Short mmCIF file of N, CA and C in Angstrom, two decimals:
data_model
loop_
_atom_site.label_atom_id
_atom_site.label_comp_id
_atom_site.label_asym_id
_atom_site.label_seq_id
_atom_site.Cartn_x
_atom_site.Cartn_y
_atom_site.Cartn_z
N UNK A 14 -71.28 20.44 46.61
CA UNK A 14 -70.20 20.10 47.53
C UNK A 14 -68.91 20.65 46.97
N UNK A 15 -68.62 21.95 47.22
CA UNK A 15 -67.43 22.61 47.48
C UNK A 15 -66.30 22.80 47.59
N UNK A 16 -65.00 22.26 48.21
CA UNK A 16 -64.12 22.79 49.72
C UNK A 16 -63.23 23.65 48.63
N UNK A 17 -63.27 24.96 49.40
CA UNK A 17 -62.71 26.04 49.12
C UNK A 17 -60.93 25.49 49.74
N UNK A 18 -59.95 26.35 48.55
CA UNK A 18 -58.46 25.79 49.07
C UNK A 18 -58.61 25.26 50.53
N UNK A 19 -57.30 25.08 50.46
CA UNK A 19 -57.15 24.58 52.03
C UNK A 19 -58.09 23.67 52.85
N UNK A 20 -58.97 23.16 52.51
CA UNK A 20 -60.07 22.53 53.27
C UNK A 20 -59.51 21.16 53.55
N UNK A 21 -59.96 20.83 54.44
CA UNK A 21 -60.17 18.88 54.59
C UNK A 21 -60.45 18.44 54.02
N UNK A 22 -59.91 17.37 53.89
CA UNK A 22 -61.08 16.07 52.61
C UNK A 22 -62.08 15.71 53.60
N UNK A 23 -63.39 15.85 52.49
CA UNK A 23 -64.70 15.29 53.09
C UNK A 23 -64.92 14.45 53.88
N UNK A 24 -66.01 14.79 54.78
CA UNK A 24 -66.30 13.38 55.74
C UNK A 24 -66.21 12.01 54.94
N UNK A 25 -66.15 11.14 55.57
CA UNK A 25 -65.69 10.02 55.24
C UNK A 25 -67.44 9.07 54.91
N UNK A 26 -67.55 10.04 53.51
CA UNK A 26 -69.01 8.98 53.06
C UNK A 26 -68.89 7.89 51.88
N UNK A 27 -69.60 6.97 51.74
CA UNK A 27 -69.27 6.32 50.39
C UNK A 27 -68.52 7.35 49.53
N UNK A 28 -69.74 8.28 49.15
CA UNK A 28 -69.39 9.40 48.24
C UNK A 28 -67.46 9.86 47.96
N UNK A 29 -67.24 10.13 49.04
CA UNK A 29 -66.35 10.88 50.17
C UNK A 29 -65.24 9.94 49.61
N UNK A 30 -65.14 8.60 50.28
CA UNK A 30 -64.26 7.65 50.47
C UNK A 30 -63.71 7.02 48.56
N UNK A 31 -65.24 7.35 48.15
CA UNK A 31 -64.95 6.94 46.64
C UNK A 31 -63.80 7.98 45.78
N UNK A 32 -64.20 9.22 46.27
CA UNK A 32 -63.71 10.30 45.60
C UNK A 32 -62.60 10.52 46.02
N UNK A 33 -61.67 10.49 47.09
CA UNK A 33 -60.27 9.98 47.46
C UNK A 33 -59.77 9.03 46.90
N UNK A 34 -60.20 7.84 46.45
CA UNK A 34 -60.13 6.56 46.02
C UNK A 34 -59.80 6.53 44.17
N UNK A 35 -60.57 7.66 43.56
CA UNK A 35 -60.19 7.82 42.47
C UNK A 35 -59.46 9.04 42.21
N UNK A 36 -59.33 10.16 43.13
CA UNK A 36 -58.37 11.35 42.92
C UNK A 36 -56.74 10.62 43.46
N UNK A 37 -56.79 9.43 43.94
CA UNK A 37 -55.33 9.26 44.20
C UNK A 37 -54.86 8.02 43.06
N UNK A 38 -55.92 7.56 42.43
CA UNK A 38 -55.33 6.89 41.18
C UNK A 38 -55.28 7.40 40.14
N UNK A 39 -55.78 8.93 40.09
CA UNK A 39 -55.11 10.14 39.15
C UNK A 39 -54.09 10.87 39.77
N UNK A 40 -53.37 10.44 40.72
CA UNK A 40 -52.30 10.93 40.97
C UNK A 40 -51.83 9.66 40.86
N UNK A 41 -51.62 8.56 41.00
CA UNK A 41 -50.50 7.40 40.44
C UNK A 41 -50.51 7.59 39.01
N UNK A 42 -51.51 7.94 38.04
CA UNK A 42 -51.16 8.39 37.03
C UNK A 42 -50.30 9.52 36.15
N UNK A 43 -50.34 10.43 37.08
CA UNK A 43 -49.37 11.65 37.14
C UNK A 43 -47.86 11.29 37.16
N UNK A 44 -47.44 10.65 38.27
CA UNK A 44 -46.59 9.93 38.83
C UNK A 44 -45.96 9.04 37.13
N UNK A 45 -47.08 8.35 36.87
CA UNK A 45 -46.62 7.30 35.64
C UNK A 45 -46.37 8.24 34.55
N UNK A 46 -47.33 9.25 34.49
CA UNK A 46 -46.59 9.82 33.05
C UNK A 46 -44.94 10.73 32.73
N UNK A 47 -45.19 11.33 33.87
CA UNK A 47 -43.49 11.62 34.88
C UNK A 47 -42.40 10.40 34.29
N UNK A 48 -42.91 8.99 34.70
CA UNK A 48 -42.05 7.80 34.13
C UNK A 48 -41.97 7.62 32.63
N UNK A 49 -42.91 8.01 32.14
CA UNK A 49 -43.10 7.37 30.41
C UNK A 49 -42.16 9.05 30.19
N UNK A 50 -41.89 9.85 30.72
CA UNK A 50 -40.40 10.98 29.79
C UNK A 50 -41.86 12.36 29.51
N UNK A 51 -43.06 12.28 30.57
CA UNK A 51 -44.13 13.18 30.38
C UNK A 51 -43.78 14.03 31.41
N UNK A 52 -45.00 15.27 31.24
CA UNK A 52 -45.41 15.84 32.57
C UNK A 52 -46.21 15.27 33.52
N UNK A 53 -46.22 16.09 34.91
CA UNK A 53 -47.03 15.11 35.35
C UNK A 53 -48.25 15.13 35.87
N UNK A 54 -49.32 14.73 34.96
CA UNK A 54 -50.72 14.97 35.23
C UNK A 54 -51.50 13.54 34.62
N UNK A 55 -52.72 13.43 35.42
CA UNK A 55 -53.16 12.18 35.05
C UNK A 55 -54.50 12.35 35.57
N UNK A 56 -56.02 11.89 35.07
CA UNK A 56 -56.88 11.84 34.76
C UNK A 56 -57.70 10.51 34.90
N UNK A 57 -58.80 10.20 35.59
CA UNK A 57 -59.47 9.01 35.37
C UNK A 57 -61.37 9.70 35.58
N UNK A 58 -61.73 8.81 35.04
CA UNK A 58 -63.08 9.14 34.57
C UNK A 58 -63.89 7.93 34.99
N UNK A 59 -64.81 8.81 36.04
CA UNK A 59 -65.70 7.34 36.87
C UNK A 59 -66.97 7.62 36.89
N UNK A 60 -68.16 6.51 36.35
CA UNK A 60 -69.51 6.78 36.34
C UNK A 60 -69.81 7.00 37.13
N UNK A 61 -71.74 6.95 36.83
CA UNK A 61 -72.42 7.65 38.26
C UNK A 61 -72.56 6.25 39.56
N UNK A 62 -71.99 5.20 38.79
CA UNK A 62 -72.01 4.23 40.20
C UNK A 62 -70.33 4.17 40.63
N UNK A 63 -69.52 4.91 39.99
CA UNK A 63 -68.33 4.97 40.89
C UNK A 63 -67.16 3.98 40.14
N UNK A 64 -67.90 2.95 38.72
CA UNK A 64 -67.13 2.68 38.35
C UNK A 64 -66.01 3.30 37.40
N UNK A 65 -64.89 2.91 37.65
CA UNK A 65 -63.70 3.63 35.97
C UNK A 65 -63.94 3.24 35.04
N UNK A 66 -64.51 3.97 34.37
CA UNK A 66 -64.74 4.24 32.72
C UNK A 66 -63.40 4.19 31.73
N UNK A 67 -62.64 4.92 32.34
CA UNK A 67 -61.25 5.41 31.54
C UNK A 67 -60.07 6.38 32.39
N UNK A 68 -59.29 6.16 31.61
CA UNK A 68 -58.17 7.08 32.12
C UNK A 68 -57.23 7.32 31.43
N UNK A 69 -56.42 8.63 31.65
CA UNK A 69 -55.55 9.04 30.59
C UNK A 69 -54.37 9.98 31.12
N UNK A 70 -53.32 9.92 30.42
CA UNK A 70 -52.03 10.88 31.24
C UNK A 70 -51.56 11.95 30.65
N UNK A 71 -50.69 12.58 30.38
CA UNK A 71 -50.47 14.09 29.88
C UNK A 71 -49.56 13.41 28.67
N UNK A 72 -49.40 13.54 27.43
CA UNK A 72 -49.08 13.24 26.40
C UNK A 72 -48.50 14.63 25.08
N UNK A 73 -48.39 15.53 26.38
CA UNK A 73 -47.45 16.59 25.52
C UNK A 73 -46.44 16.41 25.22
N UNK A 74 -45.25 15.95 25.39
CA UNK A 74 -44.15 15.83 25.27
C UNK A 74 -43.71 14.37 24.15
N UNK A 75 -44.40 13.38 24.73
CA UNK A 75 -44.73 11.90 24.13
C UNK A 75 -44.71 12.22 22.73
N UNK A 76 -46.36 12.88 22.55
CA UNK A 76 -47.13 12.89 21.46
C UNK A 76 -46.75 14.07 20.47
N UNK A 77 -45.81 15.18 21.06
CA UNK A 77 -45.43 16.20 20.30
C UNK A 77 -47.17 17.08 20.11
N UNK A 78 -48.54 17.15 20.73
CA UNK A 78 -49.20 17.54 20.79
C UNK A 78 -49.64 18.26 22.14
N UNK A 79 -49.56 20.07 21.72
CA UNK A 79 -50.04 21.39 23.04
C UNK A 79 -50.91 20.79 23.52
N UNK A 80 -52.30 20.25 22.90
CA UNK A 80 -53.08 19.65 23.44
C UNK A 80 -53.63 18.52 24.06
N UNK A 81 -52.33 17.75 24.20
CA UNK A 81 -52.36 16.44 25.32
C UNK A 81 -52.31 16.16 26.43
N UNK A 82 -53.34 17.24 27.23
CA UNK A 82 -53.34 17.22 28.77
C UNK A 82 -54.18 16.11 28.94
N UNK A 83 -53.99 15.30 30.65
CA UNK A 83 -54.70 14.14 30.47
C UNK A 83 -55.77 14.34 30.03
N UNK A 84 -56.40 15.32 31.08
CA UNK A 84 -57.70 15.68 31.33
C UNK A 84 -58.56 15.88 29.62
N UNK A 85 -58.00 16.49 28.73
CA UNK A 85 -58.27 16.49 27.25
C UNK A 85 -57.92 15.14 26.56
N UNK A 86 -57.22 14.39 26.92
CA UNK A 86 -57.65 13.12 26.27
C UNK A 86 -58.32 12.60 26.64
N UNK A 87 -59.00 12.47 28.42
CA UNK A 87 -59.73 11.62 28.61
C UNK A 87 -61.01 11.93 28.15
N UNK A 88 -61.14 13.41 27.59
CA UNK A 88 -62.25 13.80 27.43
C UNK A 88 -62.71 13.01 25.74
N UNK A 89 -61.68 12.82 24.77
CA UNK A 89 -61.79 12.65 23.70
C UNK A 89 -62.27 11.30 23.39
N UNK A 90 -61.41 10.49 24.59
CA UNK A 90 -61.85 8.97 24.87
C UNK A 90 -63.54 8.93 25.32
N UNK A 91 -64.02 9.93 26.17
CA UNK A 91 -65.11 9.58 26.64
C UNK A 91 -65.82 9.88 25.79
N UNK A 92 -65.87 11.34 24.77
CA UNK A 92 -66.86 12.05 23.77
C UNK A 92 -66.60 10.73 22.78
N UNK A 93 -66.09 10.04 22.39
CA UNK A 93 -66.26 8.59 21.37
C UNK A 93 -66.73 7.77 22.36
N UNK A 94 -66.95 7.53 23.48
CA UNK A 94 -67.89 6.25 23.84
C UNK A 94 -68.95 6.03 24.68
N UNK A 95 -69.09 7.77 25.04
CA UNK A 95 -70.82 7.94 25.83
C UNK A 95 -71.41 8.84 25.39
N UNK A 96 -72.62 9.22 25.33
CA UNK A 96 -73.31 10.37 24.84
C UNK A 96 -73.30 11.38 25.94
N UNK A 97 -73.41 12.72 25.86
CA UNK A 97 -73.59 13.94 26.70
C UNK A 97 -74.52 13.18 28.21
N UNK A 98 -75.62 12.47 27.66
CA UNK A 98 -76.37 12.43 28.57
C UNK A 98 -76.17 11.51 29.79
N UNK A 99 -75.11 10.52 29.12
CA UNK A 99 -74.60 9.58 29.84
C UNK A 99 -73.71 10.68 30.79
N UNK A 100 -72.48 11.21 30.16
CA UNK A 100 -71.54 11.72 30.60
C UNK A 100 -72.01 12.64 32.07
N UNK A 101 -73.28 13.43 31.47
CA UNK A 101 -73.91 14.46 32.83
C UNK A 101 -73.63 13.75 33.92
N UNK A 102 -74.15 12.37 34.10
CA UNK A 102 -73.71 11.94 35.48
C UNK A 102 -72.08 11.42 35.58
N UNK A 103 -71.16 11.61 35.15
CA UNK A 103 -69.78 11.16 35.41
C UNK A 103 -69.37 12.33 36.16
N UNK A 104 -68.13 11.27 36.76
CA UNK A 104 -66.97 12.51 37.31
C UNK A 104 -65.68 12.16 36.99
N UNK A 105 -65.09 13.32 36.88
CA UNK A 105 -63.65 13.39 35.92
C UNK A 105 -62.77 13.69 37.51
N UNK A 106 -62.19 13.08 37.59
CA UNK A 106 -60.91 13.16 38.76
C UNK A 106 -59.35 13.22 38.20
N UNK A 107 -58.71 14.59 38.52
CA UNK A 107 -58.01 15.05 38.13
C UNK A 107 -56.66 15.24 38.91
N UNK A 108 -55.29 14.85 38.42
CA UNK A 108 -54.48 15.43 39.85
C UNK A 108 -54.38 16.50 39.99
N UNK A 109 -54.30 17.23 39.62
CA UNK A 109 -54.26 19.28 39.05
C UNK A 109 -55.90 19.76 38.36
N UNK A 110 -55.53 20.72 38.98
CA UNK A 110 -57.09 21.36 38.17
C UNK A 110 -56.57 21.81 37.34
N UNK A 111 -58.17 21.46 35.82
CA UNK A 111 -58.82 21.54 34.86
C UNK A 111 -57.74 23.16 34.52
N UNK A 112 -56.58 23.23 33.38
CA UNK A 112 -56.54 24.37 32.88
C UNK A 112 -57.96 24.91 32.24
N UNK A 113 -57.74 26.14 31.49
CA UNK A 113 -58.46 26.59 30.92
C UNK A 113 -59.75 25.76 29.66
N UNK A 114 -58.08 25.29 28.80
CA UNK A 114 -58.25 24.53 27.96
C UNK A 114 -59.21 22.63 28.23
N UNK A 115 -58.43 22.56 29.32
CA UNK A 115 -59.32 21.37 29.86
C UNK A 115 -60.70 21.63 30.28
N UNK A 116 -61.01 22.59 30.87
CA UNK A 116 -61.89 23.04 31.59
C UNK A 116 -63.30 23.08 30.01
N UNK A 117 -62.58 23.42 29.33
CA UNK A 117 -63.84 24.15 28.07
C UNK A 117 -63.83 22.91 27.42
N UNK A 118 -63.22 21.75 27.47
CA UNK A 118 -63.37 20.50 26.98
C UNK A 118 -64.18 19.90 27.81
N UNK A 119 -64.19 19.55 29.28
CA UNK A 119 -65.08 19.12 29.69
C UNK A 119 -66.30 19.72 30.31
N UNK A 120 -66.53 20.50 29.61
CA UNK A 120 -67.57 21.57 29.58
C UNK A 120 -68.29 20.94 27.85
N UNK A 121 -67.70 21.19 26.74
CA UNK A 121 -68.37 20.82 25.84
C UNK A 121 -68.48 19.46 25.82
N UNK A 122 -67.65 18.61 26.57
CA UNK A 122 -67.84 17.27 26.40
C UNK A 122 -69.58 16.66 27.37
N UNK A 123 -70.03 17.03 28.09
CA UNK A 123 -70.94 17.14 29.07
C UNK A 123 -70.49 16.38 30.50
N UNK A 124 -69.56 16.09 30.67
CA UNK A 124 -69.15 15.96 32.00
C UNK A 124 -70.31 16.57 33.53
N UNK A 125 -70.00 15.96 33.94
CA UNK A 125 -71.18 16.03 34.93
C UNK A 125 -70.58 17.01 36.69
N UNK A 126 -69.29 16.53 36.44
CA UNK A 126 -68.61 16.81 38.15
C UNK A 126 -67.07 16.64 37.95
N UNK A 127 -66.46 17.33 38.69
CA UNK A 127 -64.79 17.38 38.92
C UNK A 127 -64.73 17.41 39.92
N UNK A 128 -63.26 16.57 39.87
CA UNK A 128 -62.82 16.59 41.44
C UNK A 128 -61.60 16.74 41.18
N UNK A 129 -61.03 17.59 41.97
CA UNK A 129 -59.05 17.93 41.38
C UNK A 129 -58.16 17.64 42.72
N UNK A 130 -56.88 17.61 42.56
CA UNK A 130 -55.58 17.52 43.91
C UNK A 130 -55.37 18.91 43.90
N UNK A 131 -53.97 19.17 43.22
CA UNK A 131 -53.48 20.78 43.16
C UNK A 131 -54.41 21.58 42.67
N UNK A 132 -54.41 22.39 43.22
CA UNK A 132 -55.12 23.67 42.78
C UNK A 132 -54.11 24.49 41.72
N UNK A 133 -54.80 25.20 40.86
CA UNK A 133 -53.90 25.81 39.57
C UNK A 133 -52.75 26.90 40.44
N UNK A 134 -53.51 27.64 41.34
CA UNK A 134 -52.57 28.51 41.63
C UNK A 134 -51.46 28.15 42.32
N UNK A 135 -51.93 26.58 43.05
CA UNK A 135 -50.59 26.29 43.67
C UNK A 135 -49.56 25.73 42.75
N UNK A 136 -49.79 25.14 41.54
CA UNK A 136 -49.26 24.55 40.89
C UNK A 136 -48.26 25.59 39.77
N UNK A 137 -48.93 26.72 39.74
CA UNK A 137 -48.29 27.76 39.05
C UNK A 137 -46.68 28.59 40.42
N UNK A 138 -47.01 28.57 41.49
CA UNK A 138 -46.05 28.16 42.37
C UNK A 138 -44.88 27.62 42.06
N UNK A 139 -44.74 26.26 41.70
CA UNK A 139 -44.33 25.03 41.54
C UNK A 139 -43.89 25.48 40.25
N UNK A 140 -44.51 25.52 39.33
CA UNK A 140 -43.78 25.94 38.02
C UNK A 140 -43.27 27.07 37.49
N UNK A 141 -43.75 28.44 38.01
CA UNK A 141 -43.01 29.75 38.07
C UNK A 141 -43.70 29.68 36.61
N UNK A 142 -42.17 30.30 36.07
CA UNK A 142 -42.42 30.68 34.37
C UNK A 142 -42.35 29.46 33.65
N UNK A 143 -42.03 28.34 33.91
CA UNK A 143 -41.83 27.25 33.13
C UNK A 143 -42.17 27.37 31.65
N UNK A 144 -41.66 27.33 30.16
CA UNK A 144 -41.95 27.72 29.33
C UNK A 144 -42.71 26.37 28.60
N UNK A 145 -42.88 24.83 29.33
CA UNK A 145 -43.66 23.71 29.26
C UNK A 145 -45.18 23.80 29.84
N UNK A 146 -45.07 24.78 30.79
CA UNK A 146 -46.01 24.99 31.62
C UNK A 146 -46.82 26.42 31.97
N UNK A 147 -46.99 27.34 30.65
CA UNK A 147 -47.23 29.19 31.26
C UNK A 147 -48.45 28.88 32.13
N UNK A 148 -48.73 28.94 33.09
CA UNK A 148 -50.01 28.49 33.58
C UNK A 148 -50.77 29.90 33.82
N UNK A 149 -52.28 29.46 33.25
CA UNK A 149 -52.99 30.42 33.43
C UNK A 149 -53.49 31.16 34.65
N UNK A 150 -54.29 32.34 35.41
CA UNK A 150 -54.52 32.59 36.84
C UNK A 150 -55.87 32.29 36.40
N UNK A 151 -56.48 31.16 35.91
CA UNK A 151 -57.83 31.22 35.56
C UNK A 151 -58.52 29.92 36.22
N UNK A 152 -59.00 29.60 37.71
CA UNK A 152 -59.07 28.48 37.81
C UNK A 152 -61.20 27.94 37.20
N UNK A 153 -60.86 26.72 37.07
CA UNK A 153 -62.26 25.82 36.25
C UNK A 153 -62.97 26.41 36.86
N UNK A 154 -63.74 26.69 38.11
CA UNK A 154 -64.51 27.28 38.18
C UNK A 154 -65.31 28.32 37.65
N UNK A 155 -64.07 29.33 37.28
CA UNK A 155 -64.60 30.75 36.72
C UNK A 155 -64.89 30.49 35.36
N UNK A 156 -64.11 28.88 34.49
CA UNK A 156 -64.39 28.87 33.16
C UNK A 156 -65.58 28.57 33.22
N UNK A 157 -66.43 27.13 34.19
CA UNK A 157 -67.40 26.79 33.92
C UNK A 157 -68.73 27.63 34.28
N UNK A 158 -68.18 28.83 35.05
CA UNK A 158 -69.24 30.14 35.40
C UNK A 158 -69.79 30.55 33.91
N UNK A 159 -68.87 30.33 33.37
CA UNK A 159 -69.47 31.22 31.98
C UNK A 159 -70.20 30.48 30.83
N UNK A 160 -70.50 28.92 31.89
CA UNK A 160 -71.05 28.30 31.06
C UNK A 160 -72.25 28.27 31.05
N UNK A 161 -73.50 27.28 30.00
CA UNK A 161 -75.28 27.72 30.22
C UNK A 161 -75.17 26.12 31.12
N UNK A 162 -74.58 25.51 31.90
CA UNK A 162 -74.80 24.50 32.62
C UNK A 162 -73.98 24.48 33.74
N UNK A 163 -74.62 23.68 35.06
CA UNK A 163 -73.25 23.50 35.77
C UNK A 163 -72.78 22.57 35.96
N UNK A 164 -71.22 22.55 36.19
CA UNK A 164 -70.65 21.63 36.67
C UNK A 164 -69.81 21.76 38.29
N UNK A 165 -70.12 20.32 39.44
CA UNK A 165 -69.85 20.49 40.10
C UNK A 165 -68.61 20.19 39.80
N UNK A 166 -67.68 21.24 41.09
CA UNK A 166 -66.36 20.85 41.25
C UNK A 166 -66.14 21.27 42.65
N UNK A 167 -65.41 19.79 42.74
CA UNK A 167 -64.85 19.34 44.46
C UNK A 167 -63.54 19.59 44.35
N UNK A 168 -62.73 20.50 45.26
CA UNK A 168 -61.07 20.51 45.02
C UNK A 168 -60.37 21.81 45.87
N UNK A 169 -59.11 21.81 45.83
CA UNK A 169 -58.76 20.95 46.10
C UNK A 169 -58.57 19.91 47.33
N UNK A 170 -58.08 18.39 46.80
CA UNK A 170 -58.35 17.90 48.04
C UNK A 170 -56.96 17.13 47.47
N UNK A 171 -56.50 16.36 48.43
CA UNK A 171 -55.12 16.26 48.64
C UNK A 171 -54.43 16.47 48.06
N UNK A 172 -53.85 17.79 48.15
CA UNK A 172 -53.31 18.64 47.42
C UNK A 172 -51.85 17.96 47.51
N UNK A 173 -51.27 17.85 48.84
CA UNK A 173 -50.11 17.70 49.41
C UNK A 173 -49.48 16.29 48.65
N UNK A 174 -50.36 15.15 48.30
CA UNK A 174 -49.80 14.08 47.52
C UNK A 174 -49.91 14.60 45.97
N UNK A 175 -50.52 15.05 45.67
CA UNK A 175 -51.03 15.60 44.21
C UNK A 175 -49.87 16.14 43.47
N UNK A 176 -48.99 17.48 44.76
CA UNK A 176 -47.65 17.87 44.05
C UNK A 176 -46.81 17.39 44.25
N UNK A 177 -46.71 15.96 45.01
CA UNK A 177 -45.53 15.07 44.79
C UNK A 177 -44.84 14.84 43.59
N UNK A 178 -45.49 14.87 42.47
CA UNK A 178 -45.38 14.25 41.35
C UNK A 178 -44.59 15.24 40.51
N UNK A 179 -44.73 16.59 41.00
CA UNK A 179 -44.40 17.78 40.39
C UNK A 179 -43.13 18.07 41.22
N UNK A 180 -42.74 17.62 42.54
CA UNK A 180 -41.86 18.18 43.47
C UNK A 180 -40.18 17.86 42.57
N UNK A 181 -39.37 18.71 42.18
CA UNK A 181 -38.41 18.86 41.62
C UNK A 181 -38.37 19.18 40.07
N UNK A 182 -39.64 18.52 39.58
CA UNK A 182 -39.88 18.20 37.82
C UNK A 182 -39.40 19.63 36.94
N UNK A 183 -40.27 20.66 37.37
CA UNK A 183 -39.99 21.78 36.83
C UNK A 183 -38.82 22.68 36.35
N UNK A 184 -38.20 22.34 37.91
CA UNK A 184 -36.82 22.83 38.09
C UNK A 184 -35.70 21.96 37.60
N UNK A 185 -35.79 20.63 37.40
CA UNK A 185 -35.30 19.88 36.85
C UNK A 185 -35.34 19.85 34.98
N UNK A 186 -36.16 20.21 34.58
CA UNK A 186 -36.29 19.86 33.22
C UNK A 186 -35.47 20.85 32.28
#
């Protein structure tokens, strides 16, 4: 299950309804790390019955660490408290898609499925040259192509609330 840019959010299935349900409480997380003096990206991590496992916000700026995208901490939180095999069935819900760097984390972490808001290229839009933000033209997909497993990824899907969080930030900072 797919949707190429621009698409609709999915029919309205459990599945469907769940996965809206946790891609917009990784965007209230985005939103919050924006508040704590962050960027704004945010991350939650839900088993294969849909419950939240965890969640995590962008901690570059906070933490004085390149590598504190949510999406990479939540991965660090999950690689300490499930095994690969557990993880295969999770899904990582993201407000922005998986950079590069995220992408090869939850790739080695065994993550099972993604689901993202902004899409990278729109988000590179939004940030231009930002020197907080060089964003790559590399979206998760093509990283996890090159992987020996797959991972599904659903995205983007509400894109339009997703760069709320981002709307002024860039240009502002």
């Amino acid at each position: 299950m797919s949707a190429p840019a621009g698409s609709p959010p999915p029919s309205e299935t459990p599945t469907a309804a769940r996965d809206l349900e946790h891609l917009r409480h990784a965007i209230r997380l985005s939103a919050e790390a924006v508040a704590d003096g962050n960027h704004p990206f945010g991350a939650v991590l839900a088993g294969p019955d849909g419950t939240v496992l965890s969640e995590a916000k962008n901690t570059v700026v906070t933490d004085h660490d390149c590598t504190g995208h949510a999406e990479t901490n939540l991965v660090r939180l999950a690689g300490h408290a499930y095994t690969p095999e557990f993880l295969r069935g999770t899904t990582l819900y993201t407000s922005t898609e998986p950079c590069a760097m995220c992408a090869g984390a939850i790739y080695w972490c065994g993550i099972g499925r993604v689901v993202f808001g902004l899409a990278e290229q729109d988000l590179l839009r939004l940030t231009g040259s930002h020197p907080d933000n060089l964003t790559m033209a590399l979206p998760c997909r093509e990283v996890f192509a090159r992987g020996q497993r797959q991972i599904e990824v659903v995205g983007p899907l509400l894109a339009e609330e997703a760069a709320r969080a981002h709307g002024g930030f860039w240009a502002a900072e």
